[in-house]
Each structure stands twice: as C-alpha cells, then as structure tokens.
PDB file of N, CA, C and O in Angstrom:
ATOM      1  N   ALA A 104       0.777  -1.303   0.110  1.00 57.00           N
ATOM      2  CA  ALA A 104      -0.069  -0.073  -0.110  1.00 57.00           C
ATOM      3  C   ALA A 104       0.859   1.392  -0.016  1.00 57.00           C
ATOM      4  O   ALA A 104       1.975   1.294   0.800  1.00 57.00           O
ATOM      5  N   LEU A 105       0.360   2.177  -0.596  1.00 66.00           N
ATOM      6  CA  LEU A 105       1.064   3.383  -0.696  1.00 66.00           C
ATOM      7  C   LEU A 105       0.779   4.304   0.764  1.00 66.00           C
ATOM      8  O   LEU A 105      -0.268   4.238   1.278  1.00 66.00           O
ATOM      9  N   PRO A 106       1.839   5.321   0.827  1.00 73.00           N
ATOM     10  CA  PRO A 106       1.665   5.960   2.408  1.00 73.00           C
ATOM     11  C   PRO A 106       0.650   6.936   2.259  1.00 73.00           C
ATOM     12  O   PRO A 106       0.150   7.440   3.102  1.00 73.00           O
ATOM     13  N   TYR A 107       0.337   7.467   0.990  1.00 79.00           N
ATOM     14  CA  TYR A 107      -0.668   8.236   0.911  1.00 79.00           C
ATOM     15  C   TYR A 107      -1.634   7.732  -0.200  1.00 79.00           C
ATOM     16  O   TYR A 107      -1.367   7.092  -1.424  1.00 79.00           O
ATOM     17  N   ASP A 108      -2.959   8.205  -0.043  1.00 82.00           N
ATOM     18  CA  ASP A 108      -3.884   7.569  -1.237  1.00 82.00           C
ATOM     19  C   ASP A 108      -3.643   8.788  -2.347  1.00 82.00           C
ATOM     20  O   ASP A 108      -4.032   8.211  -3.651  1.00 82.00           O
ATOM     21  N   CYS A 109      -3.673   9.959  -2.116  1.00 89.00           N
ATOM     22  CA  CYS A 109      -3.132  10.815  -3.310  1.00 89.00           C
ATOM     23  C   CYS A 109      -2.362  12.182  -2.612  1.00 89.00           C
ATOM     24  O   CYS A 109      -2.741  12.229  -1.498  1.00 89.00           O
ATOM     25  N   ILE A 110      -2.007  12.925  -3.648  1.00 93.00           N
ATOM     26  CA  ILE A 110      -1.549  14.255  -3.405  1.00 93.00           C
ATOM     27  C   ILE A 110      -2.246  15.081  -3.814  1.00 93.00           C
ATOM     28  O   ILE A 110      -2.683  15.352  -5.268  1.00 93.00           O
ATOM     29  N   LEU A 111      -2.808  16.383  -3.027  1.00 93.00           N
ATOM     30  CA  LEU A 111      -3.466  17.446  -3.836  1.00 93.00           C
ATOM     31  C   LEU A 111      -2.479  18.532  -3.969  1.00 93.00           C
ATOM     32  O   LEU A 111      -1.603  18.912  -2.907  1.00 93.00           O
ATOM     33  N   MET A 112      -2.220  19.010  -5.125  1.00 94.00           N
ATOM     34  CA  MET A 112      -1.188  19.826  -5.515  1.00 94.00           C
ATOM     35  C   MET A 112      -1.657  21.303  -6.025  1.00 94.00           C
ATOM     36  O   MET A 112      -2.280  21.360  -7.025  1.00 94.00           O
ATOM     37  N   ASP A 113      -1.550  22.267  -5.106  1.00 94.00           N
ATOM     38  CA  ASP A 113      -1.837  23.444  -5.279  1.00 94.00           C
ATOM     39  C   ASP A 113      -1.088  24.112  -6.530  1.00 94.00           C
ATOM     40  O   ASP A 113       0.426  24.108  -6.185  1.00 94.00           O
ATOM     41  N   LEU A 114      -1.509  24.668  -7.689  1.00 93.00           N
ATOM     42  CA  LEU A 114      -0.555  24.782  -8.641  1.00 93.00           C
ATOM     43  C   LEU A 114       0.014  26.560  -8.518  1.00 93.00           C
ATOM     44  O   LEU A 114       0.857  26.827  -8.995  1.00 93.00           O
ATOM     45  N   GLY A 115      -1.033  27.054  -7.681  1.00 86.00           N
ATOM     46  CA  GLY A 115      -0.521  28.678  -7.163  1.00 86.00           C
ATOM     47  C   GLY A 115       0.232  29.111  -5.873  1.00 86.00           C
ATOM     48  O   GLY A 115      -0.181  29.618  -5.038  1.00 86.00           O
ATOM     49  N   LEU A 116       1.213  27.907  -5.526  1.00 79.00           N
ATOM     50  CA  LEU A 116       2.050  28.085  -4.308  1.00 79.00           C
ATOM     51  C   LEU A 116       2.759  29.363  -4.712  1.00 79.00           C
ATOM     52  O   LEU A 116       3.370  29.775  -5.778  1.00 79.00           O
ATOM     53  N   PRO A 117       3.239  29.974  -3.585  1.00 80.00           N
ATOM     54  CA  PRO A 117       3.655  31.493  -3.602  1.00 80.00           C
ATOM     55  C   PRO A 117       5.193  31.468  -4.146  1.00 80.00           C
ATOM     56  O   PRO A 117       5.445  32.294  -4.947  1.00 80.00           O
ATOM     57  N   LYS A 118       6.254  30.648  -3.717  1.00 82.00           N
ATOM     58  CA  LYS A 118       7.611  30.660  -3.611  1.00 82.00           C
ATOM     59  C   LYS A 118       7.922  29.500  -4.564  1.00 82.00           C
ATOM     60  O   LYS A 118       8.931  29.872  -5.610  1.00 82.00           O
ATOM     61  N   LEU A 119       7.273  28.451  -4.816  1.00 78.00           N
ATOM     62  CA  LEU A 119       7.498  27.421  -5.822  1.00 78.00           C
ATOM     63  C   LEU A 119       6.130  26.971  -6.491  1.00 78.00           C
ATOM     64  O   LEU A 119       5.453  26.534  -5.703  1.00 78.00           O
ATOM     65  N   ASP A 120       6.233  27.061  -7.601  1.00 87.00           N
ATOM     66  CA  ASP A 120       4.997  26.592  -7.989  1.00 87.00           C
ATOM     67  C   ASP A 120       4.748  25.236  -8.142  1.00 87.00           C
ATOM     68  O   ASP A 120       5.638  24.507  -7.940  1.00 87.00           O
ATOM     69  N   GLY A 121       3.056  25.074  -8.538  1.00 91.00           N
ATOM     70  CA  GLY A 121       3.046  23.724  -8.255  1.00 91.00           C
ATOM     71  C   GLY A 121       3.466  22.700  -9.191  1.00 91.00           C
ATOM     72  O   GLY A 121       3.742  21.312  -8.879  1.00 91.00           O
ATOM     73  N   ILE A 122       3.825  22.934 -10.352  1.00 93.00           N
ATOM     74  CA  ILE A 122       4.411  22.296 -11.324  1.00 93.00           C
ATOM     75  C   ILE A 122       5.893  21.870 -10.896  1.00 93.00           C
ATOM     76  O   ILE A 122       6.164  20.796 -10.966  1.00 93.00           O
ATOM     77  N   GLN A 123       6.477  23.027 -10.499  1.00 92.00           N
ATOM     78  CA  GLN A 123       8.033  22.646 -10.141  1.00 92.00           C
ATOM     79  C   GLN A 123       7.859  21.681  -8.709  1.00 92.00           C
ATOM     80  O   GLN A 123       8.718  20.875  -8.438  1.00 92.00           O
ATOM     81  N   THR A 124       7.002  21.968  -7.786  1.00 93.00           N
ATOM     82  CA  THR A 124       6.943  21.235  -6.564  1.00 93.00           C
ATOM     83  C   THR A 124       6.444  19.716  -6.951  1.00 93.00           C
ATOM     84  O   THR A 124       7.007  18.579  -6.550  1.00 93.00           O
ATOM     85  N   PHE A 125       5.627  19.523  -8.083  1.00 96.00           N
ATOM     86  CA  PHE A 125       5.175  17.950  -8.805  1.00 96.00           C
ATOM     87  C   PHE A 125       6.349  17.488  -9.090  1.00 96.00           C
ATOM     88  O   PHE A 125       6.579  16.229  -8.678  1.00 96.00           O
ATOM     89  N   LEU A 126       7.168  18.121  -9.972  1.00 95.00           N
ATOM     90  CA  LEU A 126       8.213  17.284 -10.479  1.00 95.00           C
ATOM     91  C   LEU A 126       9.358  17.158  -9.340  1.00 95.00           C
ATOM     92  O   LEU A 126       9.994  15.971  -9.532  1.00 95.00           O
ATOM     93  N   ALA A 127       9.489  18.021  -8.510  1.00 94.00           N
ATOM     94  CA  ALA A 127      10.500  17.491  -7.445  1.00 94.00           C
ATOM     95  C   ALA A 127       9.825  16.373  -6.636  1.00 94.00           C
ATOM     96  O   ALA A 127      10.827  15.494  -6.237  1.00 94.00           O
ATOM     97  N   ILE A 128       8.595  16.399  -6.322  1.00 94.00           N
ATOM     98  CA  ILE A 128       8.141  15.049  -5.650  1.00 94.00           C
ATOM     99  C   ILE A 128       8.229  14.150  -6.398  1.00 94.00           C
ATOM    100  O   ILE A 128       8.546  12.928  -6.106  1.00 94.00           O
ATOM    101  N   LYS A 129       7.888  13.989  -7.522  1.00 95.00           N
ATOM    102  CA  LYS A 129       8.005  12.751  -8.945  1.00 95.00           C
ATOM    103  C   LYS A 129       9.435  12.366  -8.868  1.00 95.00           C
ATOM    104  O   LYS A 129       9.708  11.190  -8.632  1.00 95.00           O
ATOM    105  N   LYS A 130      10.600  13.150  -8.657  1.00 96.00           N
ATOM    106  CA  LYS A 130      11.826  12.791  -8.839  1.00 96.00           C
ATOM    107  C   LYS A 130      12.319  12.082  -7.585  1.00 96.00           C
ATOM    108  O   LYS A 130      12.807  11.073  -7.363  1.00 96.00           O
ATOM    109  N   ILE A 131      11.734  12.422  -6.396  1.00 94.00           N
ATOM    110  CA  ILE A 131      12.108  11.762  -5.116  1.00 94.00           C
ATOM    111  C   ILE A 131      11.665  10.365  -4.864  1.00 94.00           C
ATOM    112  O   ILE A 131      12.284   9.372  -4.709  1.00 94.00           O
ATOM    113  N   PHE A 132      10.379  10.251  -5.230  1.00 92.00           N
ATOM    114  CA  PHE A 132       9.731   8.763  -5.565  1.00 92.00           C
ATOM    115  C   PHE A 132      10.417   8.028  -6.543  1.00 92.00           C
ATOM    116  O   PHE A 132      10.732   6.651  -6.161  1.00 92.00           O
ATOM    117  N   LYS A 133      10.848   8.482  -7.684  1.00 94.00           N
ATOM    118  CA  LYS A 133      11.783   7.906  -8.552  1.00 94.00           C
ATOM    119  C   LYS A 133      12.957   7.429  -7.998  1.00 94.00           C
ATOM    120  O   LYS A 133      13.623   6.241  -8.247  1.00 94.00           O
ATOM    121  N   VAL A 134      13.873   8.359  -7.325  1.00 96.00           N
ATOM    122  CA  VAL A 134      15.027   8.138  -6.808  1.00 96.00           C
ATOM    123  C   VAL A 134      14.962   6.956  -5.802  1.00 96.00           C
ATOM    124  O   VAL A 134      15.795   6.112  -5.748  1.00 96.00           O
ATOM    125  N   HIS A 135      13.917   6.917  -5.082  1.00 93.00           N
ATOM    126  CA  HIS A 135      13.739   5.895  -4.054  1.00 93.00           C
ATOM    127  C   HIS A 135      13.060   4.701  -4.416  1.00 93.00           C
ATOM    128  O   HIS A 135      12.524   3.939  -3.485  1.00 93.00           O
ATOM    129  N   SER A 136      12.739   4.703  -5.788  1.00 92.00           N
ATOM    130  CA  SER A 136      12.030   3.340  -6.251  1.00 92.00           C
ATOM    131  C   SER A 136      10.704   3.348  -5.593  1.00 92.00           C
ATOM    132  O   SER A 136      10.277   2.131  -5.248  1.00 92.00           O
ATOM    133  N   LEU A 137       9.823   4.117  -5.419  1.00 89.00           N
ATOM    134  CA  LEU A 137       8.746   4.291  -4.856  1.00 89.00           C
ATOM    135  C   LEU A 137       7.603   4.668  -5.810  1.00 89.00           C
ATOM    136  O   LEU A 137       7.853   5.188  -6.909  1.00 89.00           O
ATOM    137  N   THR A 138       6.262   3.906  -5.685  1.00 89.00           N
ATOM    138  CA  THR A 138       5.179   4.167  -6.357  1.00 89.00           C
ATOM    139  C   THR A 138       4.551   5.566  -6.267  1.00 89.00           C
ATOM    140  O   THR A 138       4.056   5.934  -5.128  1.00 89.00           O
ATOM    141  N   MET A 139       4.461   6.393  -7.061  1.00 91.00           N
ATOM    142  CA  MET A 139       3.797   7.717  -7.192  1.00 91.00           C
ATOM    143  C   MET A 139       2.404   7.523  -6.871  1.00 91.00           C
ATOM    144  O   MET A 139       1.690   7.109  -7.767  1.00 91.00           O
ATOM    145  N   PRO A 140       2.021   8.019  -5.855  1.00 92.00           N
ATOM    146  CA  PRO A 140       0.312   8.061  -5.693  1.00 92.00           C
ATOM    147  C   PRO A 140      -0.280   9.265  -6.628  1.00 92.00           C
ATOM    148  O   PRO A 140       0.378  10.047  -7.298  1.00 92.00           O
ATOM    149  N   PRO A 141      -1.578   8.907  -7.125  1.00 92.00           N
ATOM    150  CA  PRO A 141      -1.985  10.054  -7.919  1.00 92.00           C
ATOM    151  C   PRO A 141      -2.066  11.381  -7.613  1.00 92.00           C
ATOM    152  O   PRO A 141      -2.178  11.430  -6.327  1.00 92.00           O
ATOM    153  N   VAL A 142      -1.625  12.241  -8.334  1.00 95.00           N
ATOM    154  CA  VAL A 142      -1.662  13.747  -7.784  1.00 95.00           C
ATOM    155  C   VAL A 142      -2.705  14.543  -8.471  1.00 95.00           C
ATOM    156  O   VAL A 142      -2.780  14.396  -9.900  1.00 95.00           O
ATOM    157  N   VAL A 143      -3.383  15.086  -7.838  1.00 94.00           N
ATOM    158  CA  VAL A 143      -4.424  15.811  -8.110  1.00 94.00           C
ATOM    159  C   VAL A 143      -4.123  17.505  -8.262  1.00 94.00           C
ATOM    160  O   VAL A 143      -3.857  18.175  -7.178  1.00 94.00           O
ATOM    161  N   ALA A 144      -4.163  18.135  -9.274  1.00 95.00           N
ATOM    162  CA  ALA A 144      -3.777  19.644  -9.364  1.00 95.00           C
ATOM    163  C   ALA A 144      -4.776  20.563  -8.980  1.00 95.00           C
ATOM    164  O   ALA A 144      -6.223  20.102  -9.012  1.00 95.00           O
ATOM    165  N   LEU A 145      -4.748  21.553  -8.122  1.00 95.00           N
ATOM    166  CA  LEU A 145      -5.798  22.274  -7.489  1.00 95.00           C
ATOM    167  C   LEU A 145      -5.488  23.684  -8.278  1.00 95.00           C
ATOM    168  O   LEU A 145      -4.343  24.177  -8.085  1.00 95.00           O
ATOM    169  N   THR A 146      -6.355  24.590  -8.796  1.00 93.00           N
ATOM    170  CA  THR A 146      -6.213  25.797  -9.289  1.00 93.00           C
ATOM    171  C   THR A 146      -7.440  26.574  -9.467  1.00 93.00           C
ATOM    172  O   THR A 146      -8.632  25.948  -9.374  1.00 93.00           O
ATOM    173  N   GLU A 147      -7.146  27.756  -9.028  1.00 90.00           N
ATOM    174  CA  GLU A 147      -8.326  28.823  -9.330  1.00 90.00           C
ATOM    175  C   GLU A 147      -8.635  29.377 -10.595  1.00 90.00           C
ATOM    176  O   GLU A 147      -9.763  29.914 -10.791  1.00 90.00           O
ATOM    177  N   TYR A 148      -7.742  29.129 -11.717  1.00 87.00           N
ATOM    178  CA  TYR A 148      -8.109  29.492 -13.097  1.00 87.00           C
ATOM    179  C   TYR A 148      -8.149  28.438 -14.058  1.00 87.00           C
ATOM    180  O   TYR A 148      -7.714  27.642 -13.980  1.00 87.00           O
ATOM    181  N   ILE A 149      -9.057  28.780 -15.159  1.00 88.00           N
ATOM    182  CA  ILE A 149      -8.951  27.711 -16.178  1.00 88.00           C
ATOM    183  C   ILE A 149      -8.094  28.154 -17.078  1.00 88.00           C
ATOM    184  O   ILE A 149      -8.415  29.359 -17.876  1.00 88.00           O
ATOM    185  N   ASN A 150      -7.096  27.597 -17.114  1.00 91.00           N
ATOM    186  CA  ASN A 150      -5.970  27.752 -18.225  1.00 91.00           C
ATOM    187  C   ASN A 150      -5.638  26.544 -19.011  1.00 91.00           C
ATOM    188  O   ASN A 150      -5.141  25.726 -18.128  1.00 91.00           O
ATOM    189  N   HIS A 151      -6.403  26.365 -20.184  1.00 94.00           N
ATOM    190  CA  HIS A 151      -5.861  24.966 -20.906  1.00 94.00           C
ATOM    191  C   HIS A 151      -4.743  24.638 -21.105  1.00 94.00           C
ATOM    192  O   HIS A 151      -4.324  23.498 -20.890  1.00 94.00           O
ATOM    193  N   PRO A 152      -3.754  25.626 -21.434  1.00 95.00           N
ATOM    194  CA  PRO A 152      -2.194  25.115 -21.428  1.00 95.00           C
ATOM    195  C   PRO A 152      -1.762  24.559 -20.366  1.00 95.00           C
ATOM    196  O   PRO A 152      -1.067  23.405 -20.322  1.00 95.00           O
ATOM    197  N   LEU A 153      -2.057  24.987 -19.042  1.00 93.00           N
ATOM    198  CA  LEU A 153      -1.745  24.634 -17.950  1.00 93.00           C
ATOM    199  C   LEU A 153      -2.024  23.065 -17.529  1.00 93.00           C
ATOM    200  O   LEU A 153      -1.649  22.310 -16.957  1.00 93.00           O
ATOM    201  N   ILE A 154      -3.572  23.133 -17.950  1.00 94.00           N
ATOM    202  CA  ILE A 154      -4.109  21.907 -17.686  1.00 94.00           C
ATOM    203  C   ILE A 154      -3.493  20.837 -18.477  1.00 94.00           C
ATOM    204  O   ILE A 154      -3.344  19.548 -17.964  1.00 94.00           O
ATOM    205  N   GLU A 155      -3.323  21.098 -19.778  1.00 96.00           N
ATOM    206  CA  GLU A 155      -2.748  19.909 -20.725  1.00 96.00           C
ATOM    207  C   GLU A 155      -1.235  19.692 -20.120  1.00 96.00           C
ATOM    208  O   GLU A 155      -0.807  18.525 -19.913  1.00 96.00           O
ATOM    209  N   GLN A 156      -0.724  20.437 -19.517  1.00 96.00           N
ATOM    210  CA  GLN A 156       0.787  20.411 -19.216  1.00 96.00           C
ATOM    211  C   GLN A 156       0.681  19.377 -17.905  1.00 96.00           C
ATOM    212  O   GLN A 156       1.480  18.437 -17.724  1.00 96.00           O
ATOM    213  N   CYS A 157      -0.414  19.594 -17.200  1.00 97.00           N
ATOM    214  CA  CYS A 157      -0.484  19.062 -15.665  1.00 97.00           C
ATOM    215  C   CYS A 157      -0.732  17.403 -16.406  1.00 97.00           C
ATOM    216  O   CYS A 157       0.025  16.498 -15.590  1.00 97.00           O
ATOM    217  N   PHE A 158      -1.692  17.065 -17.258  1.00 96.00           N
ATOM    218  CA  PHE A 158      -1.977  15.826 -17.633  1.00 96.00           C
ATOM    219  C   PHE A 158      -0.616  15.201 -18.384  1.00 96.00           C
ATOM    220  O   PHE A 158      -0.251  13.873 -18.442  1.00 96.00           O
ATOM    221  N   GLU A 159       0.199  15.872 -19.034  1.00 97.00           N
ATOM    222  CA  GLU A 159       1.152  15.600 -20.062  1.00 97.00           C
ATOM    223  C   GLU A 159       2.452  15.101 -19.125  1.00 97.00           C
ATOM    224  O   GLU A 159       3.117  14.271 -19.161  1.00 97.00           O
ATOM    225  N   LEU A 160       2.314  15.795 -17.868  1.00 97.00           N
ATOM    226  CA  LEU A 160       3.526  15.537 -16.804  1.00 97.00           C
ATOM    227  C   LEU A 160       3.031  14.342 -15.909  1.00 97.00           C
ATOM    228  O   LEU A 160       3.876  13.846 -15.030  1.00 97.00           O
ATOM    229  N   GLY A 161       1.721  13.664 -16.035  1.00 95.00           N
ATOM    230  CA  GLY A 161       1.353  12.505 -15.287  1.00 95.00           C
ATOM    231  C   GLY A 161       0.441  12.821 -14.248  1.00 95.00           C
ATOM    232  O   GLY A 161       0.334  11.880 -13.541  1.00 95.00           O
ATOM    233  N   MET A 162      -0.334  14.088 -13.893  1.00 96.00           N
ATOM    234  CA  MET A 162      -0.923  14.185 -12.923  1.00 96.00           C
ATOM    235  C   MET A 162      -2.508  13.462 -13.371  1.00 96.00           C
ATOM    236  O   MET A 162      -2.653  13.478 -14.485  1.00 96.00           O
ATOM    237  N   ALA A 163      -2.927  13.073 -12.415  1.00 92.00           N
ATOM    238  CA  ALA A 163      -4.396  12.192 -12.441  1.00 92.00           C
ATOM    239  C   ALA A 163      -5.592  13.011 -12.713  1.00 92.00           C
ATOM    240  O   ALA A 163      -6.391  12.786 -13.476  1.00 92.00           O
ATOM    241  N   SER A 164      -5.567  14.333 -12.192  1.00 91.00           N
ATOM    242  CA  SER A 164      -6.701  15.174 -12.503  1.00 91.00           C
ATOM    243  C   SER A 164      -6.499  16.542 -12.256  1.00 91.00           C
ATOM    244  O   SER A 164      -5.375  16.825 -11.576  1.00 91.00           O
ATOM    245  N   VAL A 165      -7.538  17.279 -12.452  1.00 93.00           N
ATOM    246  CA  VAL A 165      -7.164  18.984 -12.169  1.00 93.00           C
ATOM    247  C   VAL A 165      -8.698  19.104 -11.678  1.00 93.00           C
ATOM    248  O   VAL A 165      -9.713  19.077 -12.226  1.00 93.00           O
ATOM    249  N   LEU A 166      -8.691  19.667 -10.492  1.00 92.00           N
ATOM    250  CA  LEU A 166      -9.912  20.555  -9.863  1.00 92.00           C
ATOM    251  C   LEU A 166      -9.765  22.034  -9.947  1.00 92.00           C
ATOM    252  O   LEU A 166      -8.723  22.449  -9.431  1.00 92.00           O
ATOM    253  N   PHE A 167     -10.927  22.448  -9.684  1.00 92.00           N
ATOM    254  CA  PHE A 167     -10.926  23.959  -9.924  1.00 92.00           C
ATOM    255  C   PHE A 167     -11.287  24.551  -8.375  1.00 92.00           C
ATOM    256  O   PHE A 167     -12.463  23.999  -7.975  1.00 92.00           O
ATOM    257  N   LYS A 168     -10.734  25.578  -7.736  1.00 91.00           N
ATOM    258  CA  LYS A 168     -11.107  26.090  -6.435  1.00 91.00           C
ATOM    259  C   LYS A 168     -11.908  27.023  -6.746  1.00 91.00           C
ATOM    260  O   LYS A 168     -12.075  27.874  -7.784  1.00 91.00           O
ATOM    261  N   PRO A 169     -12.884  27.467  -5.888  1.00 91.00           N
ATOM    262  CA  PRO A 169     -13.406  26.658  -4.468  1.00 91.00           C
ATOM    263  C   PRO A 169     -13.854  25.382  -4.781  1.00 91.00           C
ATOM    264  O   PRO A 169     -14.706  24.935  -5.614  1.00 91.00           O
ATOM    265  N   LEU A 170     -13.291  24.239  -3.863  1.00 90.00           N
ATOM    266  CA  LEU A 170     -13.950  22.974  -4.091  1.00 90.00           C
ATOM    267  C   LEU A 170     -15.150  22.952  -3.242  1.00 90.00           C
ATOM    268  O   LEU A 170     -14.958  23.551  -2.291  1.00 90.00           O
ATOM    269  N   LYS A 171     -16.076  22.179  -3.984  1.00 89.00           N
ATOM    270  CA  LYS A 171     -17.200  21.542  -3.086  1.00 89.00           C
ATOM    271  C   LYS A 171     -17.156  20.205  -2.802  1.00 89.00           C
ATOM    272  O   LYS A 171     -16.165  19.560  -3.512  1.00 89.00           O
ATOM    273  N   GLU A 172     -17.669  19.804  -1.703  1.00 89.00           N
ATOM    274  CA  GLU A 172     -17.924  18.344  -1.196  1.00 89.00           C
ATOM    275  C   GLU A 172     -17.929  17.407  -2.318  1.00 89.00           C
ATOM    276  O   GLU A 172     -17.149  16.102  -2.346  1.00 89.00           O
ATOM    277  N   HIS A 173     -19.054  17.563  -3.286  1.00 89.00           N
ATOM    278  CA  HIS A 173     -19.356  16.629  -4.056  1.00 89.00           C
ATOM    279  C   HIS A 173     -17.904  16.390  -5.162  1.00 89.00           C
ATOM    280  O   HIS A 173     -18.044  15.364  -5.711  1.00 89.00           O
ATOM    281  N   HIS A 174     -17.235  17.659  -5.134  1.00 86.00           N
ATOM    282  CA  HIS A 174     -16.110  17.279  -6.367  1.00 86.00           C
ATOM    283  C   HIS A 174     -15.090  16.453  -5.422  1.00 86.00           C
ATOM    284  O   HIS A 174     -14.554  15.599  -6.328  1.00 86.00           O
ATOM    285  N   ILE A 175     -14.754  16.406  -4.476  1.00 87.00           N
ATOM    286  CA  ILE A 175     -14.237  15.808  -3.510  1.00 87.00           C
ATOM    287  C   ILE A 175     -14.699  14.293  -3.577  1.00 87.00           C
ATOM    288  O   ILE A 175     -13.554  13.332  -3.699  1.00 87.00           O
ATOM    289  N   SER A 176     -15.615  13.983  -3.237  1.00 89.00           N
ATOM    290  CA  SER A 176     -16.356  12.717  -3.385  1.00 89.00           C
ATOM    291  C   SER A 176     -16.177  12.189  -4.671  1.00 89.00           C
ATOM    292  O   SER A 176     -15.792  10.839  -4.996  1.00 89.00           O
ATOM    293  N   ARG A 177     -16.439  12.673  -5.860  1.00 89.00           N
ATOM    294  CA  ARG A 177     -16.408  12.280  -7.194  1.00 89.00           C
ATOM    295  C   ARG A 177     -14.957  11.986  -7.422  1.00 89.00           C
ATOM    296  O   ARG A 177     -14.374  10.913  -8.074  1.00 89.00           O
ATOM    297  N   LEU A 178     -13.949  12.765  -7.004  1.00 86.00           N
ATOM    298  CA  LEU A 178     -12.498  12.537  -7.059  1.00 86.00           C
ATOM    299  C   LEU A 178     -12.072  11.258  -6.332  1.00 86.00           C
ATOM    300  O   LEU A 178     -11.459  10.366  -7.119  1.00 86.00           O
ATOM    301  N   PHE A 179     -12.556  10.937  -5.346  1.00 85.00           N
ATOM    302  CA  PHE A 179     -11.967   9.862  -4.659  1.00 85.00           C
ATOM    303  C   PHE A 179     -12.583   8.752  -4.949  1.00 85.00           C
ATOM    304  O   PHE A 179     -11.956   7.398  -5.278  1.00 85.00           O
ATOM    305  N   SER A 180     -13.852   8.675  -5.720  1.00 88.00           N
ATOM    306  CA  SER A 180     -14.638   7.562  -6.340  1.00 88.00           C
ATOM    307  C   SER A 180     -13.820   7.341  -7.684  1.00 88.00           C
ATOM    308  O   SER A 180     -13.552   6.006  -7.910  1.00 88.00           O
ATOM    309  N   ARG A 181     -13.522   8.101  -8.439  1.00 84.00           N
ATOM    310  CA  ARG A 181     -12.392   8.136  -9.476  1.00 84.00           C
ATOM    311  C   ARG A 181     -11.268   7.382  -9.279  1.00 84.00           C
ATOM    312  O   ARG A 181     -10.598   6.300  -9.819  1.00 84.00           O
ATOM    313  N   LEU A 182     -10.543   7.803  -7.883  1.00 80.00           N
ATOM    314  CA  LEU A 182      -9.202   7.414  -7.922  1.00 80.00           C
ATOM    315  C   LEU A 182      -9.369   5.816  -7.269  1.00 80.00           C
ATOM    316  O   LEU A 182      -8.518   5.186  -7.686  1.00 80.00           O
ATOM    317  N   LYS A 183     -10.437   5.646  -6.449  1.00 81.00           N
ATOM    318  CA  LYS A 183     -10.606   4.256  -6.164  1.00 81.00           C
ATOM    319  C   LYS A 183     -10.740   3.298  -7.364  1.00 81.00           C
ATOM    320  O   LYS A 183     -10.426   2.170  -7.514  1.00 81.00           O
ATOM    321  N   GLN A 184     -11.084   3.764  -8.561  1.00 81.00           N
ATOM    322  CA  GLN A 184     -11.555   2.842  -9.662  1.00 81.00           C
ATOM    323  C   GLN A 184     -10.337   2.483 -10.148  1.00 81.00           C
ATOM    324  O   GLN A 184     -10.153   1.322 -10.857  1.00 81.00           O
ATOM    325  N   LEU A 185      -9.111   3.691 -10.097  1.00 72.00           N
ATOM    326  CA  LEU A 185      -8.006   3.349 -10.602  1.00 72.00           C
ATOM    327  C   LEU A 185      -6.853   2.285  -9.823  1.00 72.00           C
ATOM    328  O   LEU A 185      -6.043   1.780 -10.384  1.00 72.00           O
ATOM    329  N   GLU A 186      -7.425   2.130  -8.788  1.00 69.00           N
ATOM    330  CA  GLU A 186      -6.407   0.908  -7.740  1.00 69.00           C
ATOM    331  C   GLU A 186      -6.504  -0.172  -8.563  1.00 69.00           C
ATOM    332  O   GLU A 186      -7.356  -0.992  -9.205  1.00 69.00           O
TER     333      GLU A 186
END
C-alpha cells in the first residue's frame, strides 16, 4: 500500500509553483523506487495550456477552486476505480 492515497497539489504556491513542486516530488519517488500516488492539481483559473501540461506530466486530475464536497467525493470515487 502507498503511504498516501493521493497528493493534492495547489498550482498557485507562492514561492515554488505547483508544477515545479510536482516534478520535485516525482523525482524523489523515482530516486527511492517508490510508486507515486495519484496527484491532483488544484487551481483557481481555467488555463487550458496549464491543464494540458498537468496531464502530460502525469497528474491524475485537475480540480478548480473553490472545491465543493461533491467534487472531492467524485474525485475519490474515480481514484478508487484506478486502484
């Protein structure tokens, strides 16, 4: 089992953006031969090139803030299907 069910990655972090943070985490998992849990990007803005980049880099999904409870419920249902 993975130590985490998923990672919620805010793309709008103040000092290190979410893409850079994701790539750093991905590298750590690879260096230690660990299985990367699904990563879900969180963003306030609908930015199609950024969304495409998230998927191209291997993120599992993108959610838009503010999050509603039903968004999170659907997310975890989808992630459970991927197991």
